XYZ file of C-alpha atoms in Angstrom:
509
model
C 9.594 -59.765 -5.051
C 10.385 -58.079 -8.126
C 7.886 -55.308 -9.663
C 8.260 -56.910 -13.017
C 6.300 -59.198 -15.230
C 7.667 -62.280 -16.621
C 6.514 -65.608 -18.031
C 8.233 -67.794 -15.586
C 6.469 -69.887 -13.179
C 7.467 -70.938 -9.724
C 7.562 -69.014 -6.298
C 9.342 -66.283 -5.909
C 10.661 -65.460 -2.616
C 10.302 -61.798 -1.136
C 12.436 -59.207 -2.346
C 14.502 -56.318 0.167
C 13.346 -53.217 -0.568
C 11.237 -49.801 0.621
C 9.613 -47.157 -0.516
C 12.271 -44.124 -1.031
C 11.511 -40.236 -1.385
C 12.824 -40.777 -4.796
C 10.458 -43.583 -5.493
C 7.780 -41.098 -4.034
C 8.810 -38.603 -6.469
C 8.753 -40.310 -9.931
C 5.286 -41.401 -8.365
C 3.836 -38.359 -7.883
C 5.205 -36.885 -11.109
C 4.224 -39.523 -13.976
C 0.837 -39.642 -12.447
C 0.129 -35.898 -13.606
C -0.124 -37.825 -16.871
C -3.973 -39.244 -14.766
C -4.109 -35.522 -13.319
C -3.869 -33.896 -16.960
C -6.401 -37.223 -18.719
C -8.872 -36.206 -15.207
C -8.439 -32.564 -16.067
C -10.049 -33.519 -19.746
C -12.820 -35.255 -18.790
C -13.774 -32.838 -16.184
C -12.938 -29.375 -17.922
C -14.868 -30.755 -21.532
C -18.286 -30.663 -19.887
C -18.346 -27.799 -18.447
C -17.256 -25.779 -21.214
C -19.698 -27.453 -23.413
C -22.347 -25.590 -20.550
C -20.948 -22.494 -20.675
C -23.320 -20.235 -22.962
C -19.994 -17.912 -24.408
C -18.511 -21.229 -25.663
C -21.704 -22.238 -27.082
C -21.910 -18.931 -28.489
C -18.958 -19.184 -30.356
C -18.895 -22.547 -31.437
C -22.332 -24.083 -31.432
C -24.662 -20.993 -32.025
C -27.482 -23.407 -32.889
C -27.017 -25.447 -29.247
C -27.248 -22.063 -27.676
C -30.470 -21.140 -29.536
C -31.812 -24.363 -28.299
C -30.645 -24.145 -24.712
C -32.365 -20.903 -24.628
C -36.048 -22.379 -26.021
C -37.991 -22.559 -22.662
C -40.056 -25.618 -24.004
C -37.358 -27.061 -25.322
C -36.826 -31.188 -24.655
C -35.054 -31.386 -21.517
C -33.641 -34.660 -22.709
C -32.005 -33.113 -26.007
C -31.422 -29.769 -26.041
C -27.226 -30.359 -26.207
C -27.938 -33.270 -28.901
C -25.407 -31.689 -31.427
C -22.288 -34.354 -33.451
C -20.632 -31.423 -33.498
C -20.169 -30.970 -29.759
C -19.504 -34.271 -28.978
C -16.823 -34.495 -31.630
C -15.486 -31.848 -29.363
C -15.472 -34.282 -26.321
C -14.866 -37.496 -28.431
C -12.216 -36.560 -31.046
C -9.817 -36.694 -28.222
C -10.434 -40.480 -27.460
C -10.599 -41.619 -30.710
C -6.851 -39.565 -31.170
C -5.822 -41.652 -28.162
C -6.547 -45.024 -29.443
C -4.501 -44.284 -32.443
C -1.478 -43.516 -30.132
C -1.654 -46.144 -28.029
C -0.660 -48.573 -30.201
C 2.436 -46.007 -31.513
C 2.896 -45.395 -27.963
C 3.276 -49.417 -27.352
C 6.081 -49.382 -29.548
C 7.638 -46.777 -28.395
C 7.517 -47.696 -24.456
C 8.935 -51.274 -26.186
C 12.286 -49.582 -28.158
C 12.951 -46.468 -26.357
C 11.462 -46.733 -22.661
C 8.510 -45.639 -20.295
C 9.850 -42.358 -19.118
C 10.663 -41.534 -23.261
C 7.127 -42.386 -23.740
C 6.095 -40.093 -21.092
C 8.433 -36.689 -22.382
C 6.649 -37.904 -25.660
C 3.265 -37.720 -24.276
C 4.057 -34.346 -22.300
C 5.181 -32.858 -25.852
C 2.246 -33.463 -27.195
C -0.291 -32.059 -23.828
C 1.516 -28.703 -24.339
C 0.727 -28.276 -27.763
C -2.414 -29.330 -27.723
C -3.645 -27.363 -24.705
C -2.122 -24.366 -26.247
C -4.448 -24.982 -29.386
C -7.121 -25.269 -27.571
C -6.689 -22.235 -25.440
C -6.330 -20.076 -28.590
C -8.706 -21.833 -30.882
C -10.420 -19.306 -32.963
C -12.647 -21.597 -34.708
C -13.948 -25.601 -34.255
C -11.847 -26.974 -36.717
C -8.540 -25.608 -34.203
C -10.348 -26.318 -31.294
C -10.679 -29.684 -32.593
C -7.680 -30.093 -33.846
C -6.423 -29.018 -30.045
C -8.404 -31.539 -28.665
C -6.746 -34.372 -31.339
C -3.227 -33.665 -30.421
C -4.353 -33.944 -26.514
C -6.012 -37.243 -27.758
C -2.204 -38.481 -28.594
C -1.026 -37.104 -25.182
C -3.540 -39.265 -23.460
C -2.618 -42.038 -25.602
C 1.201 -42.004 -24.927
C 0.357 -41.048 -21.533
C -2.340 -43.663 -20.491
C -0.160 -46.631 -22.103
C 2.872 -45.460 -20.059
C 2.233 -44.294 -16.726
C 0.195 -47.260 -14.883
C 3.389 -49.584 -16.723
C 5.554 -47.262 -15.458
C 4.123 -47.336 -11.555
C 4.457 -51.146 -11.794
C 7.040 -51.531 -12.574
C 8.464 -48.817 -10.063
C 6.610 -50.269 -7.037
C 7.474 -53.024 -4.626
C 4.973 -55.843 -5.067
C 3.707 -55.694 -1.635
C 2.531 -52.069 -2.708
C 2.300 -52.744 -6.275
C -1.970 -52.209 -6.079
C -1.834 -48.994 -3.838
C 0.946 -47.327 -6.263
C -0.519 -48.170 -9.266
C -4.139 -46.471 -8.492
C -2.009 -43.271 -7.584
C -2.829 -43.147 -11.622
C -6.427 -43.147 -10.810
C -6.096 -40.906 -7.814
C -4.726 -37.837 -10.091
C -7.119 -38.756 -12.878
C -10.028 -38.050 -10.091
C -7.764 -34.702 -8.471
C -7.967 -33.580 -12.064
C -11.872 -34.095 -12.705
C -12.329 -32.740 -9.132
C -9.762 -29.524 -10.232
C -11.316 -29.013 -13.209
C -14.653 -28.638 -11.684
C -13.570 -26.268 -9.569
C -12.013 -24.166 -12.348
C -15.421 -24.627 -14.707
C -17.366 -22.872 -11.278
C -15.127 -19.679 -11.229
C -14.708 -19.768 -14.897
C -18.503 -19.769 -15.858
C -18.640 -16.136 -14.759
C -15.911 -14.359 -16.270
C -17.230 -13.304 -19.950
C -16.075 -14.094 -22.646
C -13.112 -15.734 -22.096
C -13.613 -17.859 -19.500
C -13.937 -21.021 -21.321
C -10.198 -20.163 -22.819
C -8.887 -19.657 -19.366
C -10.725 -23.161 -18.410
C -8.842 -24.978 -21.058
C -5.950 -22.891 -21.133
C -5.030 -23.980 -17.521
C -4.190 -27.556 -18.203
C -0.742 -25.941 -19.322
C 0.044 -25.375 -16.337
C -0.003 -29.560 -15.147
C 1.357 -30.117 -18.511
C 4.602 -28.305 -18.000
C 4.946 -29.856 -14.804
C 4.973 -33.285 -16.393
C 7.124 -32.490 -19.366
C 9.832 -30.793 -17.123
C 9.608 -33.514 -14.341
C 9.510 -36.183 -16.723
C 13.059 -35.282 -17.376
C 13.942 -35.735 -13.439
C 12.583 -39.261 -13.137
C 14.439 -42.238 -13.644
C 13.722 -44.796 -16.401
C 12.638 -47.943 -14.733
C 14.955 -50.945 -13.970
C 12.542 -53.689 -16.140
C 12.852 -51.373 -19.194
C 16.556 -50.233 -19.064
C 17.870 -54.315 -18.902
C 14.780 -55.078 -21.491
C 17.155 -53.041 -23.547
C 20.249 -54.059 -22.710
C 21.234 -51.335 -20.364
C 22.284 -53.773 -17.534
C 24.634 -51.664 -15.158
C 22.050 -48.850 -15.605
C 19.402 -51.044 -14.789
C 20.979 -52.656 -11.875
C 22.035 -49.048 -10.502
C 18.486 -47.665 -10.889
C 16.980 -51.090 -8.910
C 20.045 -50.254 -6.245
C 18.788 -46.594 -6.086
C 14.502 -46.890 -6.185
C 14.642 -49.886 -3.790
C 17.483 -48.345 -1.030
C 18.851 -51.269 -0.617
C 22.356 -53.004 -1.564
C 20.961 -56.027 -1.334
C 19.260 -56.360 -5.116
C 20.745 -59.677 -6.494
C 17.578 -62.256 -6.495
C 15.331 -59.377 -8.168
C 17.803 -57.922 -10.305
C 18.387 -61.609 -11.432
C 14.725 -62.149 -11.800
C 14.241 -59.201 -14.094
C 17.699 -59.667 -16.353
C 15.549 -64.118 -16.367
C 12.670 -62.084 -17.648
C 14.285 -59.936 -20.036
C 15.870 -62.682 -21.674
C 12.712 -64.691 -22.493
C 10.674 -61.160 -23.695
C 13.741 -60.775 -26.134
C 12.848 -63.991 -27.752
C 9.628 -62.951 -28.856
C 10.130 -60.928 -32.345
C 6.292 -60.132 -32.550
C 4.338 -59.582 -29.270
C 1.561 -58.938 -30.826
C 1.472 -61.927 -32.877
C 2.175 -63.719 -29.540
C -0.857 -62.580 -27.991
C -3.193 -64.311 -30.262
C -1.684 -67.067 -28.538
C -4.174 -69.286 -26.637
C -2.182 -68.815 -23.273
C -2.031 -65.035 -24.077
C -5.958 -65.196 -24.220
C -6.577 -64.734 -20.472
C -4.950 -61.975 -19.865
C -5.703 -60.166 -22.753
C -9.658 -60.837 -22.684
C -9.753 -60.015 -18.941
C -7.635 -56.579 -19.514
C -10.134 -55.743 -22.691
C -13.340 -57.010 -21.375
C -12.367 -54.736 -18.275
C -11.806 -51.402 -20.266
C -15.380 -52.029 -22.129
C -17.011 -52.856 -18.708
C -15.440 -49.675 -16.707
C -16.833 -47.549 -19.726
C -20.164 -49.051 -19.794
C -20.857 -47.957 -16.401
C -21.446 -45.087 -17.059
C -19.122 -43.242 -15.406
C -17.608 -40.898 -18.649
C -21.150 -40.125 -19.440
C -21.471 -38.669 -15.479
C -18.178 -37.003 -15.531
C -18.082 -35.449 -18.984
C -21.585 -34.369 -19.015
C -22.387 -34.069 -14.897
C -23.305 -30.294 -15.416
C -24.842 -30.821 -18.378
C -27.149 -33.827 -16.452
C -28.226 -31.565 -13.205
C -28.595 -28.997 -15.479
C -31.332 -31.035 -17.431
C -32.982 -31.867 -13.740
C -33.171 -28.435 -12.836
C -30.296 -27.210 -11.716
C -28.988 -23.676 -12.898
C -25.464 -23.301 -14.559
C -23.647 -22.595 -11.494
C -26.051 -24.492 -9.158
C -24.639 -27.488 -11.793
C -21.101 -26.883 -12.049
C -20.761 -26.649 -7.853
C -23.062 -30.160 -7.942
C -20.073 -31.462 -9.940
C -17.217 -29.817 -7.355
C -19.597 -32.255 -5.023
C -19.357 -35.282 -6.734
C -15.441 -34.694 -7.926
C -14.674 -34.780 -3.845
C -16.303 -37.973 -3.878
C -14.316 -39.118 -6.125
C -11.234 -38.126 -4.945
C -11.525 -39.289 -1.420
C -13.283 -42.836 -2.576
C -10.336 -43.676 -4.506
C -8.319 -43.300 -1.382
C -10.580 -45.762 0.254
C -9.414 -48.200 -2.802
C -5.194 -47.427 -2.620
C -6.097 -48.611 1.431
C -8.119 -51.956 0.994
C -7.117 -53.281 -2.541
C -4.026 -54.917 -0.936
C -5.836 -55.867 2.187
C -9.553 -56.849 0.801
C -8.754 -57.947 -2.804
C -9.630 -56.909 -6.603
C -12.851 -59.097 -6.542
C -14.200 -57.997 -3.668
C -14.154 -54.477 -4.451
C -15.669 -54.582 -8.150
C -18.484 -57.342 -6.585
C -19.765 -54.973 -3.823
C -19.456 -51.642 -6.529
C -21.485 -53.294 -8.740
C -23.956 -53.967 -6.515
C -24.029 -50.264 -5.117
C -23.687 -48.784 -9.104
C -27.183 -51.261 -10.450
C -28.785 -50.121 -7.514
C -28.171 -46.319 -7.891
C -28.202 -45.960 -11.611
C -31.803 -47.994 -11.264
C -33.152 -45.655 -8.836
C -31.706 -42.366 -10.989
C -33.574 -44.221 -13.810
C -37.029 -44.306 -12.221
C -36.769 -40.893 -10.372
C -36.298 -39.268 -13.969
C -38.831 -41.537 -15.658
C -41.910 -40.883 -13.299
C -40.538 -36.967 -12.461
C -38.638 -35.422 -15.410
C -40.731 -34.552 -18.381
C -39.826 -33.251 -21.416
C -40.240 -29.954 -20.153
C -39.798 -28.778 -16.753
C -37.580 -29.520 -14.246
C -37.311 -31.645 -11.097
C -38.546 -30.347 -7.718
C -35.820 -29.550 -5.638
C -36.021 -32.284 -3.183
C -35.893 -34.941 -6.468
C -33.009 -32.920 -8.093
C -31.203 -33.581 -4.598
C -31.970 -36.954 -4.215
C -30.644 -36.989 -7.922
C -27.642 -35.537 -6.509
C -27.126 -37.768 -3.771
C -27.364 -40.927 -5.885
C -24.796 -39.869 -8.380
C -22.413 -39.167 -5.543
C -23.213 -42.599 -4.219
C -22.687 -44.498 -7.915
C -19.395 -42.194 -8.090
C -18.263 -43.455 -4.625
C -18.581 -47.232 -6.021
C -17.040 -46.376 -9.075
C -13.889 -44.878 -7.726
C -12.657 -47.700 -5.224
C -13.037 -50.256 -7.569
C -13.932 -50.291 -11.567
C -11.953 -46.995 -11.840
C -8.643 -47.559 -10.412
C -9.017 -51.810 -11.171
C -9.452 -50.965 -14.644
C -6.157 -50.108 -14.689
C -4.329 -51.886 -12.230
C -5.346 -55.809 -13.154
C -4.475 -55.387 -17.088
C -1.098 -53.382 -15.788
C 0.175 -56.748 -13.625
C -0.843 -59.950 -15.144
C 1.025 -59.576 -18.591
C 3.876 -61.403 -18.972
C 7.062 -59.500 -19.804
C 7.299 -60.472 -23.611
C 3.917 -59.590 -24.371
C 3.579 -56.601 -22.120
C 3.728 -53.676 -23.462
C 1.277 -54.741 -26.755
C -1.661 -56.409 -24.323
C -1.173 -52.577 -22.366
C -1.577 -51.193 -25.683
C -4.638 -52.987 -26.283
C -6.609 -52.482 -23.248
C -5.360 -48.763 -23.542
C -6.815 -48.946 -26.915
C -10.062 -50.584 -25.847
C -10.453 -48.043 -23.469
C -9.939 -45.466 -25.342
C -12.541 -46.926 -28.096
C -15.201 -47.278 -25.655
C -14.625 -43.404 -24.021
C -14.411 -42.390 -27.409
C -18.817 -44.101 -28.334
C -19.596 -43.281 -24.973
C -18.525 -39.298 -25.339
C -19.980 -39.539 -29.252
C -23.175 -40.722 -28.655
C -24.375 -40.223 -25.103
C -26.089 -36.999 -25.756
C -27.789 -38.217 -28.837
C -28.603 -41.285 -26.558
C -30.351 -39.390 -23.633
C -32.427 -37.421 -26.092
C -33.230 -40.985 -27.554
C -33.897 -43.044 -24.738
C -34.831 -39.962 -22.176
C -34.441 -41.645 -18.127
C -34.180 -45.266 -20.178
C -30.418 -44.192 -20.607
C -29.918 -45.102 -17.172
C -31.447 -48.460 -17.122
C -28.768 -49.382 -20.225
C -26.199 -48.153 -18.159
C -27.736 -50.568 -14.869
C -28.226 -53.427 -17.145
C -24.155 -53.617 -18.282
C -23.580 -53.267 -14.477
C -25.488 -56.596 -13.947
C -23.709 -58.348 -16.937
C -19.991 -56.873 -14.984
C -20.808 -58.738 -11.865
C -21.606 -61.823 -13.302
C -18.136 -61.720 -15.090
C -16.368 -60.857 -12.100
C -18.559 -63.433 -9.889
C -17.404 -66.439 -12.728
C -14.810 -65.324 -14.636
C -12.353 -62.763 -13.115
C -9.590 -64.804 -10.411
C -8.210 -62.663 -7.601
C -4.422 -61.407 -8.181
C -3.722 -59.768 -4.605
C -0.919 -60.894 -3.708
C 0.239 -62.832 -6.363
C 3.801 -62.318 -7.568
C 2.960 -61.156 -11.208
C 6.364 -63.479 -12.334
C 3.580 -66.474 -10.776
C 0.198 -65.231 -12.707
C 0.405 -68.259 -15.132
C 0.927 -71.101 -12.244
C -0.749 -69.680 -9.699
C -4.107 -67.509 -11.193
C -4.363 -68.761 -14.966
C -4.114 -72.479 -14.558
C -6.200 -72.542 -11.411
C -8.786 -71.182 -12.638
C -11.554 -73.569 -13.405
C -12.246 -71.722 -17.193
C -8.909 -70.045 -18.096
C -6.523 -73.125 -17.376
C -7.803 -74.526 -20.297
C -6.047 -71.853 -22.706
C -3.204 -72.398 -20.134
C -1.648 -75.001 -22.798
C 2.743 -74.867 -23.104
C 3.370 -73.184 -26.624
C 6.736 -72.901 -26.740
C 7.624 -75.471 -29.180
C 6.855 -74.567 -32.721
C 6.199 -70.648 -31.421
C 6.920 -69.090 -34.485
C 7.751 -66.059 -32.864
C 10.568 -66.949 -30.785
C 14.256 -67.263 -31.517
C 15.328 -70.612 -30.811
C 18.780 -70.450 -29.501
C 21.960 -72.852 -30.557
């Protein structure tokens, strides 16, 4: 079955095809675009704990770090260094709807070189930053790298992959995202001791995963959906030939070129997804970028040595607590590339949020009845703290995480792709981007309350999930529309035929 949205309905039989070394390849080098986004989110917050970067950049942070009564809850509540961590995102959202276009006209691997470009230069900015306004600055131009990147990678592995594999391929974009929170940690621990650099060399390293993308990028192929999207047919039908290793192509090269055909008749995709059969899709792939967000999980990851220093835990006590939980991360997300396929979408996001409510609750009233203002945790509560975010990571990272991504990625059709993509990308991005700005200000706010917010969105995402999110494993994504959208007891009402009188096809002679 062919790897490929499209708007057409019916069954599709099973495609020939297996998973190559070269399809292996192009796999494992587009998702450094997750390893270099992971990277971010794990190298921002513990540079923002390192005392020689606060020294530099936020003297007046430093000067309240240092204050021994000082609120535990807000001694890092400074806009300025969460513009640091949330200029990126808000860069990123900007892109992604550039970077929609671009995947569209010029392809997903273009996209990618584009996105690479733009990681080099702004890790090198970074690196040498002499001042916040070129740190910043740094961090906007990575901000368009994870804009380009994040619309075209998980597109990219879809597209790429066989649909019996399509879920386990796709979260190799989550995977790297976690190998680069769980790098980066690493780095922050042997970094917080070399003075005064060793915040530079922290950021300064991403170069090295960013070279490796932009070079590779130029090794992979461009994939079969995109190169007959543009009209590139005997390229396309070479590069299906070559990433399936088979001869024996024909019904999924014909699918594709079927799809192709109807996505060209649509002259303004994202006019065509205010469509009420374009509402589905697109509300499930937004409503599932707000919901991964409001977990919590960005808040943990950018700020994890930041939290268990607040509970008691000294700098590098902190930053090795975060090499803990950056493990778990890694190795849960392998649980999720085994059982999605096997177990299902639903099942996986119902039993995390059950595991997430429960843990972020207990966090909650661990910090409300032991953390005061000033103080610390004993050490068997800091612990327990520890414990509980490894076991709310663990939840997050075989399902919300990698999900996230994957559902929006395969339920698109073809013609309206690459702009829904764009927009969950976007929402995403939007939602990393208040999270990063305000959590800080937030847990100086609400003190051990900012856990209970967190647990209270987890309770509103399974009752979405229980009602209103339908199970896709195993669905051809050429079948979403007969087969998920109008079966669905709520969505089949939007399910309505629109083709006559669409204003935004071509109607042919």
């Amino acid at each position: 079955m062919p790897a490929v949205i499209t708007s057409l309905g019916g069954h599709v039989p099973e495609h020939d095809g297996k998973i190559t070394f070269y399809v292996i390849l192009c796999v494992i080098i587009s998702a450094f675009g997750g390893l270099l986004f992971g990277y971010d989110i794990g190298i921002s917050g513990g540079v923002t704990a390192m005392d020689d970067f606060l020294i530099k950049f936020f003297p007046a942070v430093y000067e309240k770090k240092k204050l021994v009564h000082e609120d535990n809850y807000c001694k890092y509540d400074n806009e300025y260094l969460q513009l640091f961590t949330s200029s990126l995102y808000i860069a990123a959202l900007v892109a992604s709807f550039v970077a929609s276009k671009v995947c569209s006209k010029f392809g997903r691997r273009t996209t990618l070189q584009i996105g690479s470009f733009f990681f080099v230069i702004g890790v090198a900015l970074q690196a040498s930053g002499v001042n916040l306004a070129m740190v910043v600055l740094g961090r906007i131009i990575l901000g368009f790298g994870v804009g380009f990147g994040n619309q075209a990678v998980p597109l990219f592995l879809s597209e790429l992959a066989p649909a019996r594999l399509r879920g386990a391929l796709n979260i190799c974009f989550q995977l790297f995202i976690t190998i680069g929170i769980l790098i980066a940690g690493i780095i922050n621990y042997f970094t917080s001791n070399i003075h005064p650099h060793g915040w530079r060399i922290s950021l300064g390293l991403a170069g090295i995963p960013a070279m490796i993308l932009l070079v590779g990028s130029f090794a992979i192929c461009e994939t079969p959906t995109s190169l007959i999207e543009r009209n590139q047919i005997d390229q396309g039908k070479d590069t299906l030939r070559r990433i399936r290793g088979t001869d024996n192509i024909s019904a999924e090269f014909d699918s594709i070129v079927a799809a192709s055909e109807a996505a060209r008749q649509v002259k303004n995709p994202f006019r065509k997804l205010m469509r009420p059969s374009s509402r589905p899709p697109l509300v499930i792939a937004i409503v599932l970028q707000v919901f991964q967000q409001f977990t919590g999980i960005n808040a943990i990851m950018f700020y994890a040595p930041v939290l268990f220093q607040t509970v008691g835990f000294g700098s590098n006590a902190a930053l090795l607590s975060t090499v803990i939980t950056g493990l778990v991360n890694v190795f849960s997300t392998l649980v999720s590339i085994y059982t999605v396929d096997k177990a299902g979408r639903r099942v996986l996001l119902l039993e995390a949020c059950v595991q997430m409510f429960i843990t972020q609750t207990v966090i909650g009233m661990l910090l409300l009845l032991h953390l005061k203002p000033t103080g610390s945790l004993g050490s068997t509560e800091a612990m327990v703290v520890v414990v509980l975010v490894c076991v709310y990571v663990m939840g997050f990272a075989w399902s919300w995480g990698p999900l996230g991504w994957l559902i929006p990625s395969e339920t698109f059709p073809l013609e309206t792709r690459t702009a829904g993509f764009a927009c969950a990308v976007s929402s995403n991005m939007l939602c990393t981007f208040i999270i990063a700005q305000a959590f800080l200000s937030m847990l100086c706010h609400m003190k051990a309350g900012i856990f209970f917010f967190f647990a209270a969105w987890i309770l509103v995402m399974g009752l979405f999930t229980l009602f209103l999110l339908p199970e896709t494993k195993g669905v051809p994504v050429d079948s979403m529309a007969e087969r998920v959208w109008k079966q669905h007891w709520f969505w089949k009402r939007y399910m309505i035929d629109d083709d006559e009188n669409d204003g935004d096809k071509v109607v042919k002679g």
